[in-house]
CSV table of C-alpha atoms in Angstrom, one decimal:
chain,number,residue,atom,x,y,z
A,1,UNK,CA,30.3,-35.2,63.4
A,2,UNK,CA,32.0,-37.0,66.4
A,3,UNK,CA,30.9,-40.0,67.3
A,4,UNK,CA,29.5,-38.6,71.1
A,5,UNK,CA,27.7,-36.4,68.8
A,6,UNK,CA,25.9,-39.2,67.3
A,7,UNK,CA,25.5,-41.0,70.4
A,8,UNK,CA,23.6,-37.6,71.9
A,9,UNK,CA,21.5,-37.6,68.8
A,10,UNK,CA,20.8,-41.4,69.2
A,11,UNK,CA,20.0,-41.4,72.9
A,12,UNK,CA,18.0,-37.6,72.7
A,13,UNK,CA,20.0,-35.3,75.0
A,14,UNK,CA,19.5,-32.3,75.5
A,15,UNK,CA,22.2,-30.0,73.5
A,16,UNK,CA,20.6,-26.8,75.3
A,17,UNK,CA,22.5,-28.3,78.8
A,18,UNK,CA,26.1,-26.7,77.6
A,19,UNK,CA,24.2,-23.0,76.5
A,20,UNK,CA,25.8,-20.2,78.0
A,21,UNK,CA,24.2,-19.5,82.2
A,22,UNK,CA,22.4,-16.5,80.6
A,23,UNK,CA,21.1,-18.7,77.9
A,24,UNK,CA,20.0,-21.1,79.8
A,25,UNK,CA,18.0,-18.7,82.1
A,26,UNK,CA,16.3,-17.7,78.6
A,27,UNK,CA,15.1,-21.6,78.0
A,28,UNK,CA,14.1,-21.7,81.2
A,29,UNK,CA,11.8,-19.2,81.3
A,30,UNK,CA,10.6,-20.5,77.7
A,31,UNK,CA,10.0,-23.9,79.3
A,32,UNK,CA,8.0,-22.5,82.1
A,33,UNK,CA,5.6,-21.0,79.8
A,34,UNK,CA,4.9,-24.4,79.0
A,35,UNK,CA,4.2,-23.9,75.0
A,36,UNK,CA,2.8,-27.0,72.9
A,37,UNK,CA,4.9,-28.5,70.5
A,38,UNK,CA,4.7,-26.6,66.9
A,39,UNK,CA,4.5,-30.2,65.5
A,40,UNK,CA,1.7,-31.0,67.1
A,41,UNK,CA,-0.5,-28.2,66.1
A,42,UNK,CA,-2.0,-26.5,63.1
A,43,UNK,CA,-0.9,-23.1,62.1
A,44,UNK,CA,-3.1,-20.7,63.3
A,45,UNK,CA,-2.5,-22.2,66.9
A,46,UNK,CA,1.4,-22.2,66.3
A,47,UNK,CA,1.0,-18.6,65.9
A,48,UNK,CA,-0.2,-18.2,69.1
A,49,UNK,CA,2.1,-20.1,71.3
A,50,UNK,CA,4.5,-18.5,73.7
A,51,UNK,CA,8.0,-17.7,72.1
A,52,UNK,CA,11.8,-17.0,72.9
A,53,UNK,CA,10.2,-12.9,73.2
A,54,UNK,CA,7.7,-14.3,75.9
A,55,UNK,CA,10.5,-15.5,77.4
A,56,UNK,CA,13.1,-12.8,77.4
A,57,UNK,CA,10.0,-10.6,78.6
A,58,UNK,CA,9.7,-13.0,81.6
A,59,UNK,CA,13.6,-13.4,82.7
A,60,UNK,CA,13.1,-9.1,82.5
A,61,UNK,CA,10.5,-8.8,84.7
A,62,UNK,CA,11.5,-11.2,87.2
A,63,UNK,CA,15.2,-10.1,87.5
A,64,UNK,CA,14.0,-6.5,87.3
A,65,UNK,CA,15.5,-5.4,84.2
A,66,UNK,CA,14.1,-2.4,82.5
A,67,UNK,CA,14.0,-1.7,78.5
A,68,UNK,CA,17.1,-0.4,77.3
A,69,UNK,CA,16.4,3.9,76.9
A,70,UNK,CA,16.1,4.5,72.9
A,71,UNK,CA,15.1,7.6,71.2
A,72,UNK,CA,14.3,5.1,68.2
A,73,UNK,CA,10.5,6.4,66.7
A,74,UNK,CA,8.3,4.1,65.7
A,75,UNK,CA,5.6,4.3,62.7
A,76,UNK,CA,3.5,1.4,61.3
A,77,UNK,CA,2.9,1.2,57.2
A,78,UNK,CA,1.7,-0.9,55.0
A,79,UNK,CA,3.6,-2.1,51.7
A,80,UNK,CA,2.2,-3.3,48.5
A,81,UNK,CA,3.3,-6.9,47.4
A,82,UNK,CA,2.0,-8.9,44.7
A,83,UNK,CA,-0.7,-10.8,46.9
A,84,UNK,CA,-2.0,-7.1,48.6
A,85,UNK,CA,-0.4,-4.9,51.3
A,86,UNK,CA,1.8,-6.4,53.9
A,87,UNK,CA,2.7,-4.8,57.3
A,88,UNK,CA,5.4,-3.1,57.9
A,89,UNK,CA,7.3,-1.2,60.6
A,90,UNK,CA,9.8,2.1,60.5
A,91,UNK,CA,11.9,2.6,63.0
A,92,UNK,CA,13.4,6.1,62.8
A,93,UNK,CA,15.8,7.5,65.1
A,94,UNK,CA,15.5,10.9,66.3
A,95,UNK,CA,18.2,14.1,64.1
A,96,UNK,CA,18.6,15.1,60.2
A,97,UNK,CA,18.1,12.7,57.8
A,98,UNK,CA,18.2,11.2,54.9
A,99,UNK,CA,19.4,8.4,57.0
A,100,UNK,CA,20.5,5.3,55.5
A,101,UNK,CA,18.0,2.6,55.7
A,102,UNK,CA,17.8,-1.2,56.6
A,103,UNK,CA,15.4,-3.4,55.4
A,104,UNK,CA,14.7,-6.4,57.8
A,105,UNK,CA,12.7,-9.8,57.6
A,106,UNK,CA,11.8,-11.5,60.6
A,107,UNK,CA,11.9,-15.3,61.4
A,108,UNK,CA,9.6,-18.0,61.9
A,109,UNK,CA,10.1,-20.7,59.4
A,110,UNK,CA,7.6,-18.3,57.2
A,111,UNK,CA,5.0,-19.9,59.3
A,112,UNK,CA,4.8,-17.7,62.6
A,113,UNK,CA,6.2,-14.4,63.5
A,114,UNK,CA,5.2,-11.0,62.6
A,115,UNK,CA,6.6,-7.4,63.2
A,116,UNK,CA,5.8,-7.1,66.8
A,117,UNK,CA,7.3,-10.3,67.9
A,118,UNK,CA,10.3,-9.3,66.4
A,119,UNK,CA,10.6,-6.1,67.4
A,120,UNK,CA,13.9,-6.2,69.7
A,121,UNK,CA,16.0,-6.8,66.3
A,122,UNK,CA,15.0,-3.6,64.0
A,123,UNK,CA,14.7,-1.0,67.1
A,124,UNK,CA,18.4,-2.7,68.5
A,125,UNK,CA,19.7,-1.9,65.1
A,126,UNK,CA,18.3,0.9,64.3
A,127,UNK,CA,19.6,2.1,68.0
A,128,UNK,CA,23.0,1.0,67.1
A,129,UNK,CA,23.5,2.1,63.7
A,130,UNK,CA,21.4,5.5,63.9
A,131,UNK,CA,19.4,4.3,60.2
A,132,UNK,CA,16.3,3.6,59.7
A,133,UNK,CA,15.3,0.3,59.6
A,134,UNK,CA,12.2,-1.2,57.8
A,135,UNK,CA,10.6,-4.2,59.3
A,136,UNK,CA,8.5,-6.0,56.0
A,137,UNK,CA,6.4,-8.8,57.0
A,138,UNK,CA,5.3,-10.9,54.4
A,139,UNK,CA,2.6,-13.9,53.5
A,140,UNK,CA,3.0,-16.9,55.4
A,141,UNK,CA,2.5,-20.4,54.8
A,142,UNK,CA,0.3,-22.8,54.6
A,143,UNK,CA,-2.1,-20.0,53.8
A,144,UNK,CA,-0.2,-18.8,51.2
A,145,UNK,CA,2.5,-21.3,50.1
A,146,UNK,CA,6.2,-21.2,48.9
A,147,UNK,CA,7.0,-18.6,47.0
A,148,UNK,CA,4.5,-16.2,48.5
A,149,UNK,CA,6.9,-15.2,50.5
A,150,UNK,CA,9.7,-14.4,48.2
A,151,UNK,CA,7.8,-12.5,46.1
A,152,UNK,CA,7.2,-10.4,49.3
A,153,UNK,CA,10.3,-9.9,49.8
A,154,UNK,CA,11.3,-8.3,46.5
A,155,UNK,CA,8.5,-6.0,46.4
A,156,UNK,CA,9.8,-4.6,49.6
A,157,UNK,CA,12.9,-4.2,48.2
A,158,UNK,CA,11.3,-2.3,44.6
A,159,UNK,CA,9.2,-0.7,47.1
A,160,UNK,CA,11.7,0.5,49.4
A,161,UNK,CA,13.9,1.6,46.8
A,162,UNK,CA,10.8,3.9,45.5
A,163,UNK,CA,9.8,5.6,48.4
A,164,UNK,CA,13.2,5.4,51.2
A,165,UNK,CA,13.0,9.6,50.7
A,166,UNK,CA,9.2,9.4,52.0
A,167,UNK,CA,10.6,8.1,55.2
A,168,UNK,CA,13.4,10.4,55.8
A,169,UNK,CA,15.9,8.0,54.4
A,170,UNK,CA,18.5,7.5,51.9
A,171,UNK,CA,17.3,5.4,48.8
A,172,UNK,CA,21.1,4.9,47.6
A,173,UNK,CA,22.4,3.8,50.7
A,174,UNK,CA,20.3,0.6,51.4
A,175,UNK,CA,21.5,-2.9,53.4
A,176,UNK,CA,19.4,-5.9,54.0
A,177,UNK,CA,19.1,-8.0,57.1
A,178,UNK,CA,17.3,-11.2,58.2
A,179,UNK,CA,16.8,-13.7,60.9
A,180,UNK,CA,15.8,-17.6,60.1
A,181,UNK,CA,13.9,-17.9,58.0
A,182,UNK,CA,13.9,-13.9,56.8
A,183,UNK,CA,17.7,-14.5,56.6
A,184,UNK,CA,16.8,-16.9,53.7
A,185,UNK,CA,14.6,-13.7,52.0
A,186,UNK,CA,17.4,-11.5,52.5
A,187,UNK,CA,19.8,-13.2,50.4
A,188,UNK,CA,17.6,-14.0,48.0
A,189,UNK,CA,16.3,-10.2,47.8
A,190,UNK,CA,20.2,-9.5,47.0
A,191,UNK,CA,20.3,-12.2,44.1
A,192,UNK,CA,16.6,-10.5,43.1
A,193,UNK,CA,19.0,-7.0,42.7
A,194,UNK,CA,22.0,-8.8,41.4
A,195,UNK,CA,19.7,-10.4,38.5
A,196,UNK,CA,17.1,-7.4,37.9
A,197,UNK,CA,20.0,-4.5,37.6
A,198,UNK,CA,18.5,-2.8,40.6
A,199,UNK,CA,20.5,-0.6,43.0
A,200,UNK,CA,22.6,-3.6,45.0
A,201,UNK,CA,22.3,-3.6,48.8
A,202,UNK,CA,25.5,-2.3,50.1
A,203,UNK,CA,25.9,-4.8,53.2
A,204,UNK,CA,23.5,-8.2,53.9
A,205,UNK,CA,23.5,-9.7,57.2
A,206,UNK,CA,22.2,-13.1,57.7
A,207,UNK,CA,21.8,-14.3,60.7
A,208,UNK,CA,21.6,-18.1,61.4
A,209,UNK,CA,20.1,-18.4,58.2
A,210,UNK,CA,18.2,-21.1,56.4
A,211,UNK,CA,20.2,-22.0,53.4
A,212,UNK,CA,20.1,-25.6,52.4
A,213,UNK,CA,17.5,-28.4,52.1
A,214,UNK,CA,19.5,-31.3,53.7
A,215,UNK,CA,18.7,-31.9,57.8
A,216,UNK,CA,21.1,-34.8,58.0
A,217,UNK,CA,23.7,-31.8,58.5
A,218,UNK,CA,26.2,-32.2,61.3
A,219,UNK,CA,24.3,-29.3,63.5
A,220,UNK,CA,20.7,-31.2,62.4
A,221,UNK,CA,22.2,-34.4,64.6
A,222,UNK,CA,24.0,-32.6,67.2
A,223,UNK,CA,20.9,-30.4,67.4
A,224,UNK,CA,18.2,-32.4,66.8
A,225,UNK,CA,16.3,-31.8,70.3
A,226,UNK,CA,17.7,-28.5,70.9
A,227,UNK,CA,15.8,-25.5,71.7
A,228,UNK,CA,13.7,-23.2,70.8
A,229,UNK,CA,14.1,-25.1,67.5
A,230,UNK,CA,14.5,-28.7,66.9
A,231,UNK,CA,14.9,-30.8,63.7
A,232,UNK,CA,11.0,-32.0,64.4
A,233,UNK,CA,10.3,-28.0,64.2
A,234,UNK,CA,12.2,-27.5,61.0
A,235,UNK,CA,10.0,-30.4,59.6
A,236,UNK,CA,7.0,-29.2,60.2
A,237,UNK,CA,7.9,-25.4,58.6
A,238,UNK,CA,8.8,-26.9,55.2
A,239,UNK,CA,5.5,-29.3,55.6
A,240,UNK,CA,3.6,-26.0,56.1
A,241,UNK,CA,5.8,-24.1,53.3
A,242,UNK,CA,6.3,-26.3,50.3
A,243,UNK,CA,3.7,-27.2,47.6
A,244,UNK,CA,5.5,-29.9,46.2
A,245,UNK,CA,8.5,-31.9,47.5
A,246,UNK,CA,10.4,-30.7,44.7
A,247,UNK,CA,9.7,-26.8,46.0
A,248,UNK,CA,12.4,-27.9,48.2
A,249,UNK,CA,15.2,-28.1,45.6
A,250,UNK,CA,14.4,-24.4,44.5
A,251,UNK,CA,17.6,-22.2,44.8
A,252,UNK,CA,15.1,-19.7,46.2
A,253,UNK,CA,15.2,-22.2,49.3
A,254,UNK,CA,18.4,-24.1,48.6
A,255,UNK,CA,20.8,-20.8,48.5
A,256,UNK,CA,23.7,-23.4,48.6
A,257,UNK,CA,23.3,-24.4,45.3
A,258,UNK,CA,22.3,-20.8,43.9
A,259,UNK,CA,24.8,-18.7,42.0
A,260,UNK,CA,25.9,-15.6,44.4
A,261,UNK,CA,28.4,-14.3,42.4
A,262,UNK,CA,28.2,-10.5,43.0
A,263,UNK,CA,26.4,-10.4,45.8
A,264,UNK,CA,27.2,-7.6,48.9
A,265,UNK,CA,30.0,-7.9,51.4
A,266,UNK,CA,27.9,-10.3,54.2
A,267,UNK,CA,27.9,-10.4,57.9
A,268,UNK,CA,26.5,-14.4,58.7
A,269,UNK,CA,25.8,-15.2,62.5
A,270,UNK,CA,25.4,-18.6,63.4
A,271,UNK,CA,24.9,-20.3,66.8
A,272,UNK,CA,26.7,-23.5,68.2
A,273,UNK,CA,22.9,-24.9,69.5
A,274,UNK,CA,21.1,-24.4,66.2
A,275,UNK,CA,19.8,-27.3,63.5
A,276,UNK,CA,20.9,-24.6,61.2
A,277,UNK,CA,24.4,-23.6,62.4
A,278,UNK,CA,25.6,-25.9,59.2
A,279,UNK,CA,23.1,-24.1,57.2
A,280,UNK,CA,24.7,-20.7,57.7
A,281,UNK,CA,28.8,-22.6,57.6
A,282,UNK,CA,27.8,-23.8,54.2
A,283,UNK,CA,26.7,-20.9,53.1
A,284,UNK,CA,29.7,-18.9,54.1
A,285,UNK,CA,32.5,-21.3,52.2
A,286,UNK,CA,29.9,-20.7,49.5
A,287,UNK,CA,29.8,-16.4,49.3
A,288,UNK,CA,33.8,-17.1,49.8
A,289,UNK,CA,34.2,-19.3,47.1
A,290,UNK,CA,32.3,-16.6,44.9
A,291,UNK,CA,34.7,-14.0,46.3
A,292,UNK,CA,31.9,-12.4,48.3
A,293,UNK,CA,33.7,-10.7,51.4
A,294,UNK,CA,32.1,-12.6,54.2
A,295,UNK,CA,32.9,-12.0,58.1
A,296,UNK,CA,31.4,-15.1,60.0
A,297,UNK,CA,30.7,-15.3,63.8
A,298,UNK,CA,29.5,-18.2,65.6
A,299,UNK,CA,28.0,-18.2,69.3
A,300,UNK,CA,29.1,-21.2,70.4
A,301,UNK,CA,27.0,-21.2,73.9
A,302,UNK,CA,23.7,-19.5,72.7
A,303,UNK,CA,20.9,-20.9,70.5
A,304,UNK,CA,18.4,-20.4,67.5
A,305,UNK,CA,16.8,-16.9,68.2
A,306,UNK,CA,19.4,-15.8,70.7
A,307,UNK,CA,20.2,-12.6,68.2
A,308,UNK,CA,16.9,-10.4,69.5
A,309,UNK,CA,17.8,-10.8,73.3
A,310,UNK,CA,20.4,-8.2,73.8
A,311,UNK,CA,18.5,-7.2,77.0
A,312,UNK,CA,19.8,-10.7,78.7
A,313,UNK,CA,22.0,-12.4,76.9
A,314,UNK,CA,25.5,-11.1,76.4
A,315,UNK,CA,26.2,-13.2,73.4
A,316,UNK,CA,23.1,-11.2,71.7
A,317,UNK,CA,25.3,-7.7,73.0
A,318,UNK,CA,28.3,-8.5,70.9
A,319,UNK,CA,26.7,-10.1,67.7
A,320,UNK,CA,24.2,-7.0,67.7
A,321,UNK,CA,27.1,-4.4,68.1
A,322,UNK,CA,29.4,-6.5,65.5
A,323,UNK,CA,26.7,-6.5,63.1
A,324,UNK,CA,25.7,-2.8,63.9
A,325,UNK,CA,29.7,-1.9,63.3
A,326,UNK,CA,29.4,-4.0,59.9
A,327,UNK,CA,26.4,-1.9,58.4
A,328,UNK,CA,27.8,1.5,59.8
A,329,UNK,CA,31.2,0.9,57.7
A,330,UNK,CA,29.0,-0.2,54.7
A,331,UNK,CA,26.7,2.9,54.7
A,332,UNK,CA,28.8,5.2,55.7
A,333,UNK,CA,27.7,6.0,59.1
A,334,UNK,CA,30.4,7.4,61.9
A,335,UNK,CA,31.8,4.1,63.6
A,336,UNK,CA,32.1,3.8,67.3
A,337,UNK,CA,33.5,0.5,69.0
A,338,UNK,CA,31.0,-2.3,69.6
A,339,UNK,CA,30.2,-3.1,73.3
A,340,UNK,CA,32.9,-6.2,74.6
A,341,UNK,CA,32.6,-8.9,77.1
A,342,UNK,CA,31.8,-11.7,75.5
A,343,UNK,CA,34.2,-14.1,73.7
A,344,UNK,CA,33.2,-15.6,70.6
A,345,UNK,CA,34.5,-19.3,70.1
């Protein structure tokens, strides 16, 4: 870390000020919804503060920006997990299947989030990629501590695996994909095949994932009052998450010190104003070192959560159509070329 770095860290400036202009119009929107601190509050309240899809929502309406046109169907399930049924989302496009299928977690520090707000991710995808994709939520903490949500996780996958023909879809072409938090349970999902001889995901895509235990990392300083997430935000998900302090050296959280020998080909996207840009770095020397075929983008001017907002940010545009080009080669889906524009640094 440079030594201005240190000094913004020190002196708390705001690392948001060099986002991209349609980034920045994102935060601002975010900041006029005026939501408490996560720190400051208990769950249940956290749950219900405005988000980043608040936000994007606003900027829409008030530039007068429709929803992108989608023939993508929509059909809410539940799935059996180890703790009782979770919700879940298909989102199916329109033709002949068996189509491939995508199984996706959504963020929020396993804390907050749920299916519908993150929506824009699986329907984008599922848009891009003509699959289906699956959208598992999963128990959250502190309700139901760490590794509540794991287990989750790999009942999707068992479950998904079981019944893909149910939903029109392929069970022998399969990917997994995650945001945050989810990012974390999609790896870990892929070990869970590795390790239990099940049919391997044949593409994972992580996107600024949570990988490592240790928030003295460069991007932790550099980003340590960013937003929408902030080192004092991070904090407070492990508080909520972990039973123990020592839950926190599990390599179910830890993935840097797991062993990922064997895992799929993996697509990580990181951005450059994220606590956990590091995080996802790490973890990509890490898969390469194991001679995992890794492709790595970073964002330098977007943010944490930037990945869903396709509908105003042009950074979102490209990582969404790179990442929909990735799991198209992988499943065998007719390539086209991925929407340009935007130059990643």
């Amino acid at each position: 870390m440079s030594l201005v770095d240190t000094l913004k860290s020190v002196v708390g400036m705001d690392p948001t000020k060099h986002a991209d202009p349609d980034m920045l119009t994102v935060l601002d929107a975010l900041k006029r919804l005026e939501p408490k601190p996560l720190q400051s509050l208990e769950a249940p309240e956290a749950r219900r503060q405005p988000g980043p899809a608040d936000a994007v929502r606003k900027v829409m309406l008030e530039q007068g920006i429709s929803p992108p046109l989608s023939d993508v169907i929509t059909q809410d399930i539940s799935i059996p997990g180890p703790g009782g049924s979770n919700a879940a989302r298909v989102y199916r496009p329109e033709g002949i299947g068996p189509f491939p299928v995508i199984l996706y977690f959504h963020g929020g520090g396993w804390v907050i989030g749920d299916i519908e707000t993150y929506d824009a991710t699986p329907r984008a995808i599922a848009t891009l990629t003509r699959c289906i994709v699956v959208s598992a939520h999963y128990r959250q903490a502190p309700e139901q501590k760490f590794p509540a949500a794991h287990a989750d996780a790999n009942a999707a996958y068992d479950w998904l695996l079981a019944n893909a023909a149910t939903l029109g879809g392929d069970g022998h072409r399969v990917a997994v994909m995650g945001e945050s938090a989810g990012a974390n349970l999609a790896i870990n999902v892929a070990i869970y095949a590795r390790d239990y001889d099940l049919l391997p995901p044949a593409h994972q895509v992580l996107v600024y994932p949570v990988a490592g235990n240790d928030t003295g990392t460069a991007s932790y300083h550099e980003n340590s009052n960013a937003r929408p997430l902030s080192k004092d935000m991070m904090l407070w998900f492990i508080e909520q998450v972990v039973r123990t302090p020592e839950d926190k050296n599990s390599t179910l959280i830890n993935v840097l010190a797991a062993d990922l020998k064997g895992l799929p080909p993996t697509t990580v996207i990181t951005a450059g104003i994220d606590p956990l840009r590091t995080d996802g770095e790490k973890l990509v020397e890490r898969l390469r070192e194991a001679g995992v075929p890794v492709e790595h983008q970073n964002y330098e001017g977007a943010t944490h959560e930037f990945f869903g907002m396709a509908t105003v940010v042009q950074a979102a545009k490209h990582a969404q159509a790179t990442v929909a080009a990735k799991l198209k080669a992988a499943l065998g889906v007719p390539d086209t070329a991925p929407a340009a524009g935007y130059v990643v640094r």
